[in-house]
PDB file of C-alpha atoms and ligand atoms in Angstrom:
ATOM      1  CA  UNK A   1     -19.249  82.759 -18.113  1.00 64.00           C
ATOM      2  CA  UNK A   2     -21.480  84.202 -20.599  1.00 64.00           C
ATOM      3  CA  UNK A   3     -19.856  83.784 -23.792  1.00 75.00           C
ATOM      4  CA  UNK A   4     -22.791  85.966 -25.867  1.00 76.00           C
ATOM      5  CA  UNK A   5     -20.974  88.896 -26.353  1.00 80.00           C
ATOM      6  CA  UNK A   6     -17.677  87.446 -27.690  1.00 91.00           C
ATOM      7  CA  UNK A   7     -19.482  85.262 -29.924  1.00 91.00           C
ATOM      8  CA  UNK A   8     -19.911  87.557 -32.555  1.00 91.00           C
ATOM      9  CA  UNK A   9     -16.695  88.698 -32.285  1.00 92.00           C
ATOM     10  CA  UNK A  10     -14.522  85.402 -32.396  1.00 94.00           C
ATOM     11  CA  UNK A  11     -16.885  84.264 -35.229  1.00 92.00           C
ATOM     12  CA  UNK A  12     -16.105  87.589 -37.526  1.00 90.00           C
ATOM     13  CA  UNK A  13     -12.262  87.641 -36.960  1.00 91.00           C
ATOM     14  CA  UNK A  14     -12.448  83.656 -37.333  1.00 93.00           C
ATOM     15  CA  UNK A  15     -13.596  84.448 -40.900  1.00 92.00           C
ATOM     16  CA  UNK A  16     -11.495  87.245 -42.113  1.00 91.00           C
ATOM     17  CA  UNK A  17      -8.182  85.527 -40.662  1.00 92.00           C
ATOM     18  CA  UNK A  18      -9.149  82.039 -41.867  1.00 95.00           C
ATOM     19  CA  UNK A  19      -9.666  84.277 -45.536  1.00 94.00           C
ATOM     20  CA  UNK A  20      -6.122  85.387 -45.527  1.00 92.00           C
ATOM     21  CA  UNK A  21      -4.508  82.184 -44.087  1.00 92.00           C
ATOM     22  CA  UNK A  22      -2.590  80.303 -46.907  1.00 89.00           C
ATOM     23  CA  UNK A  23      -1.163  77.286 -44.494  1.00 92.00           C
ATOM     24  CA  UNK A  24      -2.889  76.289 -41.291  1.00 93.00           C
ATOM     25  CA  UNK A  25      -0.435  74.119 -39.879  1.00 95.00           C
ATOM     26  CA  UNK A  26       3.127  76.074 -41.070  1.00 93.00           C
ATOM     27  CA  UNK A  27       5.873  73.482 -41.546  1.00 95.00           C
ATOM     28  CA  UNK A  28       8.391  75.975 -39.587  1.00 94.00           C
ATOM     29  CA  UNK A  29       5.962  75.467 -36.145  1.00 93.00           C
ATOM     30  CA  UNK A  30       7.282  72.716 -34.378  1.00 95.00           C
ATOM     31  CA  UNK A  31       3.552  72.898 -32.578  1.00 96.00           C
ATOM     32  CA  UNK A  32       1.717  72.845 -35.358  1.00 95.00           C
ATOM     33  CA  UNK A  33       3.080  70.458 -37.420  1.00 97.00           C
ATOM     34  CA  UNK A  34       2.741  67.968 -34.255  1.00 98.00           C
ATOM     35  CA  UNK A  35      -1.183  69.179 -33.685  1.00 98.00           C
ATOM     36  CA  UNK A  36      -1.290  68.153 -37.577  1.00 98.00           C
ATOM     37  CA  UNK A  37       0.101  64.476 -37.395  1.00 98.00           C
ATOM     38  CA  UNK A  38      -1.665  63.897 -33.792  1.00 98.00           C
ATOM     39  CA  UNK A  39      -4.909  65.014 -35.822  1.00 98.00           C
ATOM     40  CA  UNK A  40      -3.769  62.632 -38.639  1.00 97.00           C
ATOM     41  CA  UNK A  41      -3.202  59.960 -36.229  1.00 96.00           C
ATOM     42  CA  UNK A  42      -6.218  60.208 -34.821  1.00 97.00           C
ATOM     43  CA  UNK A  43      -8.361  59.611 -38.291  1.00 96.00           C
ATOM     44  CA  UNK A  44      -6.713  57.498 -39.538  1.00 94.00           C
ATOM     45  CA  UNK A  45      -7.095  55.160 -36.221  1.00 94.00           C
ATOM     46  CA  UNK A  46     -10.743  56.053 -36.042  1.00 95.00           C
ATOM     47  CA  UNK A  47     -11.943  56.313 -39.668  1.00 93.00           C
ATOM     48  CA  UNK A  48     -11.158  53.197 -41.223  1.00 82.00           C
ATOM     49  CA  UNK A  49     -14.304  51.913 -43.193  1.00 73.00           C
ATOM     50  CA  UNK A  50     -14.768  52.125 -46.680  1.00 67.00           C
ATOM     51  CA  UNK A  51     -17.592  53.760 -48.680  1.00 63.00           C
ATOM     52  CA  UNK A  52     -19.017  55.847 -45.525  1.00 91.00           C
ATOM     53  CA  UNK A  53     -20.506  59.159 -46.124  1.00 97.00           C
ATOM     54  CA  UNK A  54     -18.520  61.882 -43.829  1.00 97.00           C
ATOM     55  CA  UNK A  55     -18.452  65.606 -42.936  1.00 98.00           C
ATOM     56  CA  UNK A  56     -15.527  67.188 -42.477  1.00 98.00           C
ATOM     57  CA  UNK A  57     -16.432  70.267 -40.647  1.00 98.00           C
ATOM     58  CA  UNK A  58     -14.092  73.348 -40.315  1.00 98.00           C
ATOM     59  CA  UNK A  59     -12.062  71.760 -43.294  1.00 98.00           C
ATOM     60  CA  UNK A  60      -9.219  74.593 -43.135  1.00 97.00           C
ATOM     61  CA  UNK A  61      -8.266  73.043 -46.208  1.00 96.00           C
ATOM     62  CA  UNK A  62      -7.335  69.731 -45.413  1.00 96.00           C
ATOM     63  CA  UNK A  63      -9.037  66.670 -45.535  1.00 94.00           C
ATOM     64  CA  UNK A  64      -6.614  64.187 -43.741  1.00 96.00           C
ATOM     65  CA  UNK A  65      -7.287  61.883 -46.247  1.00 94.00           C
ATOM     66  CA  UNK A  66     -10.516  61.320 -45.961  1.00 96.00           C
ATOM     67  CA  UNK A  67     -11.785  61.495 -49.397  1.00 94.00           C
ATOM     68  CA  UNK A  68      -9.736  58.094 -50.176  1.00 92.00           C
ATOM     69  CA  UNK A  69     -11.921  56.559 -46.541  1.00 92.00           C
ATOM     70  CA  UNK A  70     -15.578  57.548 -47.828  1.00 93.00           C
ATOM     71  CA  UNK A  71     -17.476  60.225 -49.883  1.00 95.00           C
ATOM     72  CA  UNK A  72     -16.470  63.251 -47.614  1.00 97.00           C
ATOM     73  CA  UNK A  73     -18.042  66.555 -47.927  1.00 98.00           C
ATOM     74  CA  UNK A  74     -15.979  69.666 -46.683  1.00 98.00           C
ATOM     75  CA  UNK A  75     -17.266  73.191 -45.231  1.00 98.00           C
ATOM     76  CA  UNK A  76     -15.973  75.946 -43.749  1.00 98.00           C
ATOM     77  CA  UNK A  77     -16.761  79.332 -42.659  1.00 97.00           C
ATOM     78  CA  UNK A  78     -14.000  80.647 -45.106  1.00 97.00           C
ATOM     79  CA  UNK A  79     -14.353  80.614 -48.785  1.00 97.00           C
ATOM     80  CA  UNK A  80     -10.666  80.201 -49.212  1.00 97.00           C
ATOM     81  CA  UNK A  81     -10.129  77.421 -46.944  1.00 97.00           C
ATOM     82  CA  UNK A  82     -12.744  75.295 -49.697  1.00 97.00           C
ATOM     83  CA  UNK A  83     -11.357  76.226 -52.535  1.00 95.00           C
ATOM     84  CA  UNK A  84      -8.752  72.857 -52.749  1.00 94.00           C
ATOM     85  CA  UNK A  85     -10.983  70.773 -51.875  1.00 96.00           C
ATOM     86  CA  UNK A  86     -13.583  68.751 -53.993  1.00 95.00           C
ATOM     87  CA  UNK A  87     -16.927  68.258 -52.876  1.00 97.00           C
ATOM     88  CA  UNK A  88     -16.727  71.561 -50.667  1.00 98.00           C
ATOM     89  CA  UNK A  89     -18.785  74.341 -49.869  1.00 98.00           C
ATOM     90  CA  UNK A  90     -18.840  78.052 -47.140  1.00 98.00           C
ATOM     91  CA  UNK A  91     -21.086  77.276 -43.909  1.00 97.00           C
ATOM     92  CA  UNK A  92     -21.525  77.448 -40.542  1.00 97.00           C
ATOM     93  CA  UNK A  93     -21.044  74.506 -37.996  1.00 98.00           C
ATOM     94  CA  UNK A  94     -23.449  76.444 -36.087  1.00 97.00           C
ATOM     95  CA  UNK A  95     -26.335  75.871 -38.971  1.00 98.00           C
ATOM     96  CA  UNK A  96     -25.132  72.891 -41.222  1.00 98.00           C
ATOM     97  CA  UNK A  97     -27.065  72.624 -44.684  1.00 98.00           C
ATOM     98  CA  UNK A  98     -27.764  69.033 -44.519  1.00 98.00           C
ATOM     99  CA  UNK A  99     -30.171  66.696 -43.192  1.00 98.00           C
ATOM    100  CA  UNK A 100     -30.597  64.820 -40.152  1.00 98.00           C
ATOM    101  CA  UNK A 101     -28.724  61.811 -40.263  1.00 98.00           C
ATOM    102  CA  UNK A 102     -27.011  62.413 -43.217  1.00 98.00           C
ATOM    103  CA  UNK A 103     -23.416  61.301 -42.554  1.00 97.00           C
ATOM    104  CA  UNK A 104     -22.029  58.215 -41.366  1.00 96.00           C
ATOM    105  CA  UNK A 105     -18.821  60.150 -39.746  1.00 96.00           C
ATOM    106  CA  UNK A 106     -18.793  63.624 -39.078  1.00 97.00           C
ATOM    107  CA  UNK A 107     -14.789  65.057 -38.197  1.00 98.00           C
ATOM    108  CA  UNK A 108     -14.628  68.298 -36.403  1.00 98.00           C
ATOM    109  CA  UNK A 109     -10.574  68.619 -35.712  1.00 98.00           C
ATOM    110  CA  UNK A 110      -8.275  71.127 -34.958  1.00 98.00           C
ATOM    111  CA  UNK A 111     -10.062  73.081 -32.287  1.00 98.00           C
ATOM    112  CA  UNK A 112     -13.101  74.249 -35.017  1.00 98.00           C
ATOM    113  CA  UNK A 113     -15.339  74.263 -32.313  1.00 98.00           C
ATOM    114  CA  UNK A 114     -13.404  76.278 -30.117  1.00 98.00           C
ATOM    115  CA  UNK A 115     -14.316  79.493 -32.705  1.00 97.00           C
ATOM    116  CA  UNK A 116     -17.649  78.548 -31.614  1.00 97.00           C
ATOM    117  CA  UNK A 117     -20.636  78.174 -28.903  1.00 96.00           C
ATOM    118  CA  UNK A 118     -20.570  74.170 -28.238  1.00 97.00           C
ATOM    119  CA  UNK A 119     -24.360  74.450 -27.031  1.00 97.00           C
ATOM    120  CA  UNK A 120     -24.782  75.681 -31.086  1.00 97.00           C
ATOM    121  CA  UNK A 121     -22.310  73.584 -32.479  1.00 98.00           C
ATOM    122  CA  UNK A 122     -22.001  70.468 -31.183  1.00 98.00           C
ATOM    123  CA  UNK A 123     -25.740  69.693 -31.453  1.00 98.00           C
ATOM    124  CA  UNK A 124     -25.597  70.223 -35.349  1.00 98.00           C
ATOM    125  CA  UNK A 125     -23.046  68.039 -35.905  1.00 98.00           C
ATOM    126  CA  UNK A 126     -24.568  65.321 -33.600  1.00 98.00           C
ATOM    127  CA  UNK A 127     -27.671  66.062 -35.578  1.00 98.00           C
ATOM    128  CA  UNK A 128     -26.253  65.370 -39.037  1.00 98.00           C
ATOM    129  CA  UNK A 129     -24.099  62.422 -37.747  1.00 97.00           C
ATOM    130  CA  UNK A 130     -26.604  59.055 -38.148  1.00 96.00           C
ATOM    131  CA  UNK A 131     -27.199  57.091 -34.857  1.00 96.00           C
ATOM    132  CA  UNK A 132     -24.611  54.997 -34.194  1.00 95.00           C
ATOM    133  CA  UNK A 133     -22.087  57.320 -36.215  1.00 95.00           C
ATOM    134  CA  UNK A 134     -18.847  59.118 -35.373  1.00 96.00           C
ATOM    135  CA  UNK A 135     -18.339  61.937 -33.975  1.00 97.00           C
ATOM    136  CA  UNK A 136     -14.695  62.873 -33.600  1.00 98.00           C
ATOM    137  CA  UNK A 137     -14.397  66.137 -31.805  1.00 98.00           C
ATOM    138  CA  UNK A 138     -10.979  67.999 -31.082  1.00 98.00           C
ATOM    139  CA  UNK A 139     -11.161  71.119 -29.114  1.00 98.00           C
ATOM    140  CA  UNK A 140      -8.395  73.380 -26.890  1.00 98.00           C
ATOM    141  CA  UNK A 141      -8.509  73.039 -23.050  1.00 98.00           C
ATOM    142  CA  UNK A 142      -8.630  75.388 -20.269  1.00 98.00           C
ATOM    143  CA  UNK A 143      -6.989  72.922 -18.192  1.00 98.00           C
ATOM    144  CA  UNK A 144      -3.858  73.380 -20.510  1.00 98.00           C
ATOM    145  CA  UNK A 145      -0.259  72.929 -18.284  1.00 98.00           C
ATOM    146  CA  UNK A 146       0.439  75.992 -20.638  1.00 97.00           C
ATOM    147  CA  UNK A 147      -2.416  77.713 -18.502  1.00 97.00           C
ATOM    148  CA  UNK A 148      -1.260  76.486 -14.488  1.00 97.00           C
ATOM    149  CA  UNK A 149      -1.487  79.064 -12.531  1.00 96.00           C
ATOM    150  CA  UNK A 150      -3.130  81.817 -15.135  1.00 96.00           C
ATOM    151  CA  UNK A 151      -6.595  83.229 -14.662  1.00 96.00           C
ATOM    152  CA  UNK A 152      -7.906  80.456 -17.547  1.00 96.00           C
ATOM    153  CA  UNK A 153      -7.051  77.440 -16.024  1.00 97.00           C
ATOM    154  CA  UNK A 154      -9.950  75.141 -14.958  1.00 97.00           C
ATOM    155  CA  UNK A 155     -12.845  77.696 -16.452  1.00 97.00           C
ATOM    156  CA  UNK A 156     -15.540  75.715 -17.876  1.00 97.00           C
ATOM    157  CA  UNK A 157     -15.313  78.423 -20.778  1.00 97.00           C
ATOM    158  CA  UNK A 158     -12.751  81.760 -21.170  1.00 97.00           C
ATOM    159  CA  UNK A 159     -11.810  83.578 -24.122  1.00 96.00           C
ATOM    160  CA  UNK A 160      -8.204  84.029 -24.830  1.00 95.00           C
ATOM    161  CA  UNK A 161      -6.198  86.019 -27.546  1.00 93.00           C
ATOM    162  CA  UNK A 162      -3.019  85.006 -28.754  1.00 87.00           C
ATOM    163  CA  UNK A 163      -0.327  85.317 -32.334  1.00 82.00           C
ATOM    164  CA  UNK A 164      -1.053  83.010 -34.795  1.00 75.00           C
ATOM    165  CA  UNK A 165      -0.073  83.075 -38.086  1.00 70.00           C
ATOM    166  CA  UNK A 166       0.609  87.036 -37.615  1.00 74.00           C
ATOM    167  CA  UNK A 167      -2.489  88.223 -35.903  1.00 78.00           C
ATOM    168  CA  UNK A 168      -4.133  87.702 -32.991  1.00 85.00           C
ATOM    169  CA  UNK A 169      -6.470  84.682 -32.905  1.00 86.00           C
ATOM    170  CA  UNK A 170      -9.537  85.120 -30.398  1.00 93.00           C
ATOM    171  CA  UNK A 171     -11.259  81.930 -29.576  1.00 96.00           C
ATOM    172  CA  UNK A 172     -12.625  80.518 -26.463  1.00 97.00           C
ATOM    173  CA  UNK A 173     -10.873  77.323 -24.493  1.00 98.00           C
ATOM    174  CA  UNK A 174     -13.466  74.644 -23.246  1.00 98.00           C
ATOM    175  CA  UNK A 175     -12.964  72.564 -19.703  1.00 98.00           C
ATOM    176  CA  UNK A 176     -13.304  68.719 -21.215  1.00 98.00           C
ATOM    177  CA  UNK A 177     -16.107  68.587 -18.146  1.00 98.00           C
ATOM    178  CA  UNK A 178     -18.252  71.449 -20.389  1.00 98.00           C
ATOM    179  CA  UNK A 179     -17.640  69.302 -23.204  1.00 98.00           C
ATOM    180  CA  UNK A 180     -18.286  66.184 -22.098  1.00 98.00           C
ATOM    181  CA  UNK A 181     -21.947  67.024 -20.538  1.00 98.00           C
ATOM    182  CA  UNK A 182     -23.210  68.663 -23.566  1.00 98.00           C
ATOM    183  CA  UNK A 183     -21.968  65.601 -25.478  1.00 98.00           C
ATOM    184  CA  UNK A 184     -24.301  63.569 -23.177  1.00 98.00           C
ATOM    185  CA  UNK A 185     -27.177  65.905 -23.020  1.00 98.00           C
ATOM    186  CA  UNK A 186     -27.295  65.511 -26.881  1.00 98.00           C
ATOM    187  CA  UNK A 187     -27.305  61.743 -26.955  1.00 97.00           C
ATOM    188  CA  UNK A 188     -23.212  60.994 -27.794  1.00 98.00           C
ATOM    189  CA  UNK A 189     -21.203  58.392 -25.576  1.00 98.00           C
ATOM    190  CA  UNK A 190     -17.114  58.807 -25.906  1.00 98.00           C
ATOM    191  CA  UNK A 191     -15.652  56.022 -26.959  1.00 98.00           C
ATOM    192  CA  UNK A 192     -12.191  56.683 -27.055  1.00 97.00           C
ATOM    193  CA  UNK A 193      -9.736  60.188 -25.857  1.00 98.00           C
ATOM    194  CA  UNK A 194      -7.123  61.098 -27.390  1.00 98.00           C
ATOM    195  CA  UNK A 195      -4.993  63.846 -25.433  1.00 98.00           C
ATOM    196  CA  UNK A 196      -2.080  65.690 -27.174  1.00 98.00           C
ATOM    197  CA  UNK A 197       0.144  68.605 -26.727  1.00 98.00           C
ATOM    198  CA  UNK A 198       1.294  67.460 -22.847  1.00 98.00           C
ATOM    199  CA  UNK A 199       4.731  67.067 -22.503  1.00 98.00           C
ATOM    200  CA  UNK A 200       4.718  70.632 -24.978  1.00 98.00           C
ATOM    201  CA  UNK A 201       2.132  72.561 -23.134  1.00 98.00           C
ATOM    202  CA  UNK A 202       4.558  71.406 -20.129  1.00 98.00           C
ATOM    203  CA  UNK A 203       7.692  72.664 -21.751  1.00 98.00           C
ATOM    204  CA  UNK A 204       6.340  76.056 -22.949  1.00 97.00           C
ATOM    205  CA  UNK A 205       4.935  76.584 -19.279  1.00 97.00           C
ATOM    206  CA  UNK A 206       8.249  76.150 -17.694  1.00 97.00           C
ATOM    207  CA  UNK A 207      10.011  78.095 -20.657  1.00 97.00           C
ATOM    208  CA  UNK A 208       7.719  79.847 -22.339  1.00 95.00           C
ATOM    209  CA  UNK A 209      10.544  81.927 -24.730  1.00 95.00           C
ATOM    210  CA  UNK A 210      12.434  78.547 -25.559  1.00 95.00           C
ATOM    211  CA  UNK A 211      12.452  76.680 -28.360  1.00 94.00           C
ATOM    212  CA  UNK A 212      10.703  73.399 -28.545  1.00 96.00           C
ATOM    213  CA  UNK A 213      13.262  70.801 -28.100  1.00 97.00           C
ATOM    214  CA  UNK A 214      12.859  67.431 -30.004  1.00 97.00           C
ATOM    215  CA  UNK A 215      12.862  64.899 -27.134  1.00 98.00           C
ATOM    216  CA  UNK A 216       9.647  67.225 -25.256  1.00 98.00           C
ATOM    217  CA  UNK A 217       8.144  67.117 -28.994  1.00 97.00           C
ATOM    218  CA  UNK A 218       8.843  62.944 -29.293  1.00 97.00           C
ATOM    219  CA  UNK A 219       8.112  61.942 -26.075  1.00 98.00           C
ATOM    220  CA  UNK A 220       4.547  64.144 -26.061  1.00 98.00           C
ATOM    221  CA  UNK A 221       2.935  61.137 -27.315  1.00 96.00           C
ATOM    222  CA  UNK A 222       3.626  58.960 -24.230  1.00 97.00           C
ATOM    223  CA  UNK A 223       3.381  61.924 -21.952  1.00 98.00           C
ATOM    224  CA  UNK A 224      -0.028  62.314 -23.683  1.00 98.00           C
ATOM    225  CA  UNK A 225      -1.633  58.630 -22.372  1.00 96.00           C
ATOM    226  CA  UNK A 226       0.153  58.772 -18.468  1.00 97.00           C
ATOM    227  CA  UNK A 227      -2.648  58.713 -16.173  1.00 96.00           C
ATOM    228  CA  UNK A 228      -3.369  62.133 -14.040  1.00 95.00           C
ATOM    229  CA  UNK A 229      -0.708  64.250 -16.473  1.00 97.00           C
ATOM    230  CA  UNK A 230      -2.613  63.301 -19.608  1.00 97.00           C
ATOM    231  CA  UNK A 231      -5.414  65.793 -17.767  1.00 97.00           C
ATOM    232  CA  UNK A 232      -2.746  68.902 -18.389  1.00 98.00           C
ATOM    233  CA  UNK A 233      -3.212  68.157 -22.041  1.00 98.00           C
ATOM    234  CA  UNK A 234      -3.793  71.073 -24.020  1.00 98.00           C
ATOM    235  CA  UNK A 235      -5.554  69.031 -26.741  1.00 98.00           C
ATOM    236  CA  UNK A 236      -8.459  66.476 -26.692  1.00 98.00           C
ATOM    237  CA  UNK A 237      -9.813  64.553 -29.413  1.00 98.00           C
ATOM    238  CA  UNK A 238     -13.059  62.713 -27.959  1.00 98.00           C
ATOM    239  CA  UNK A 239     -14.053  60.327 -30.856  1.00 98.00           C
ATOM    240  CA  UNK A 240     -17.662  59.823 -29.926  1.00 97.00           C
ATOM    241  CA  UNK A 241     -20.661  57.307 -30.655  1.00 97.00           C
ATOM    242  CA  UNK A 242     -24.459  59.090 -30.999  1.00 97.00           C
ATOM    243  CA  UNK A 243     -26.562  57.066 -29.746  1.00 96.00           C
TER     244      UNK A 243
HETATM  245  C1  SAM B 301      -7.294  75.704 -37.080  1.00 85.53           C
HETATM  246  S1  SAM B 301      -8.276  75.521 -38.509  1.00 85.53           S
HETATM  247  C2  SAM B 301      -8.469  73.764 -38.585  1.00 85.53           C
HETATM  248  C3  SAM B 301      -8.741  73.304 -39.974  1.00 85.53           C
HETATM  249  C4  SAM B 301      -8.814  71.796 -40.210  1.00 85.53           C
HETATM  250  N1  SAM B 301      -9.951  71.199 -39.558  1.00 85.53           N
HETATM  251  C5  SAM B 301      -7.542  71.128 -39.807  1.00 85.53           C
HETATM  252  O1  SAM B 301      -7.530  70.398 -38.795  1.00 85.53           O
HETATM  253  O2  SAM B 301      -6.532  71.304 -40.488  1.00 85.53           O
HETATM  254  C6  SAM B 301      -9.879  76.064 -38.031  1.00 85.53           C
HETATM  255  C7  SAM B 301     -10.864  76.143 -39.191  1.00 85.53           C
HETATM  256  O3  SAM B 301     -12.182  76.326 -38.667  1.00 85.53           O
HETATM  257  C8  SAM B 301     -12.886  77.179 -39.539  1.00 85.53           C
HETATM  258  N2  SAM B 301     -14.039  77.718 -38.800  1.00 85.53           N
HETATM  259  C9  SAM B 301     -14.034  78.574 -37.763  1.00 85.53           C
HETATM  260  N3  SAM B 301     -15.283  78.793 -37.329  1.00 85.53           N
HETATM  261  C10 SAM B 301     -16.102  78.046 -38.109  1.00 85.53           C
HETATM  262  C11 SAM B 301     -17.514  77.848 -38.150  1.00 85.53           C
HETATM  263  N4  SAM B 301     -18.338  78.462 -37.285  1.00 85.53           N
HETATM  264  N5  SAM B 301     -18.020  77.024 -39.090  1.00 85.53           N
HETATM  265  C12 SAM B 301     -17.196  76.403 -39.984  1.00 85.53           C
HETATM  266  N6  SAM B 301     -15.853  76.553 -39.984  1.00 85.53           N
HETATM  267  C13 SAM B 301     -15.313  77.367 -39.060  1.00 85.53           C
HETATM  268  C14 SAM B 301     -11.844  78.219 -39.963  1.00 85.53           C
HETATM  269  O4  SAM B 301     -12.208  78.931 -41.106  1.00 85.53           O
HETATM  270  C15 SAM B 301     -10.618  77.324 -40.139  1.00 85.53           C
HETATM  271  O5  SAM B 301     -10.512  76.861 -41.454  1.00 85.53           O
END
């Protein structure tokens, strides 16, 4: 799929929803507020060093507690989603303003990347991240369960539009195959996948106008790590190693 002319597009409305957004993850979304703590969980298993200089790219305003890890630096396309955060500043995870090498760790979570084209983005954060850095890297699947039998499912890339946070978000879903080759075309090695949003993405296939129910939301977790149904995850953090 030729993702050119959406590009634009996804980018602009990215950046004049993300300037209206107050809360990213809303405490009243059962979904969100699980993406949130998988994201949280994630770091904080990952990032655990002391004194390390990291990026957190697409900060939406939250910096998962990075700050108290290393010296982190925070950007994002949206002037409002900087303006909590210390040490933060508007850019482009397409064109980041910093060096090669520059950070120890660079974090790119809760589907940042999926507002973008990975053959753009994913080499400038490699770039910036030193050699034998961190890369972790969370991104939105086409090979959802929420997508089974929809015209999505499986695409290497496809553009979707859905409600969030009352408008409709555009952003394009990545196959983790797409993902995972341009990772190893530009010199990163996973290390360690996390999958998230199963057992959910499950639920809201079978009954997509029902609530969330507590024990789906619990047990996604678990779900998340079985062998073959982890691959209907909606969600994959690959927490990567450049070479
Ligand atoms: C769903 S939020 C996630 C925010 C944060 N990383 C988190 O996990 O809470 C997506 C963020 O990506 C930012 N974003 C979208 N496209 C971007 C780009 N090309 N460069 C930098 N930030 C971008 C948005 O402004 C928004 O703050």
């Amino acid at each position: 799929m030729d993702i050119s002319s959406d590009r634009k597009d996804v980018r602009s409305r990215a950046k004049f929803a993300y300037e209206r957004i107050e809360v990213i993850w809303p405490e009243a979304d059962d979904w969100s507020v699980h993406t949130r703590e998988q994201i949280a969980d994630c770091v904080a298993r990952n990032l655990r060093e002391r004194e390390i200089a990291i990026l957190n790219a697409g900060c939406g305003g939250n910096d998962y507690g990075l700050s108290s890890i290393g010296v982190c630096t925070n950007i994002d396309i949206s002037f409002r989603q900087c303006r909590n955060l210390s040490n933060s500043m508007v850019g482009d995870i397409e064109a980041l303003p910093f060096g090669t090498s520059r950070f120890d760790a660079v974090v790119c979570v809760g589907a940042v990347i999926n507002y973008s084209e990975p053959y753009a983005s994913i080499p400038e954060l490699l770039r910036v991240t030193r050699s034998g850095g961190l890369l972790l890297l969370d991104f939105e699947t086409t090979t959802s369960a929420e997508l089974l039998f929809s015209n999505h499912w499986g695409k290497r890339v496809s553009v979707v539009e859905r409600s969030y946070a009352d408008r409709t978000d555009k952003t394009f879903l990545f196959s983790p195959d797409h993902i995972m080759r341009i990772l190893d075309q530009y010199g990163a090695k996973i290390v360690h996948t996390h999958c998230y949003h199963t057992a959910t993405a499950i639920w809201r296939r079978a009954f997509p106008t029902l609530r969330l129910p507590q024990s789906v939301l619990s047990s996604d977790r678990y779900v998340s790590q079985w062998p073959g149904i982890k691959l209907l995850a909606s969600n994959i953090t690959f927490v990567c190693q450049k070479n």
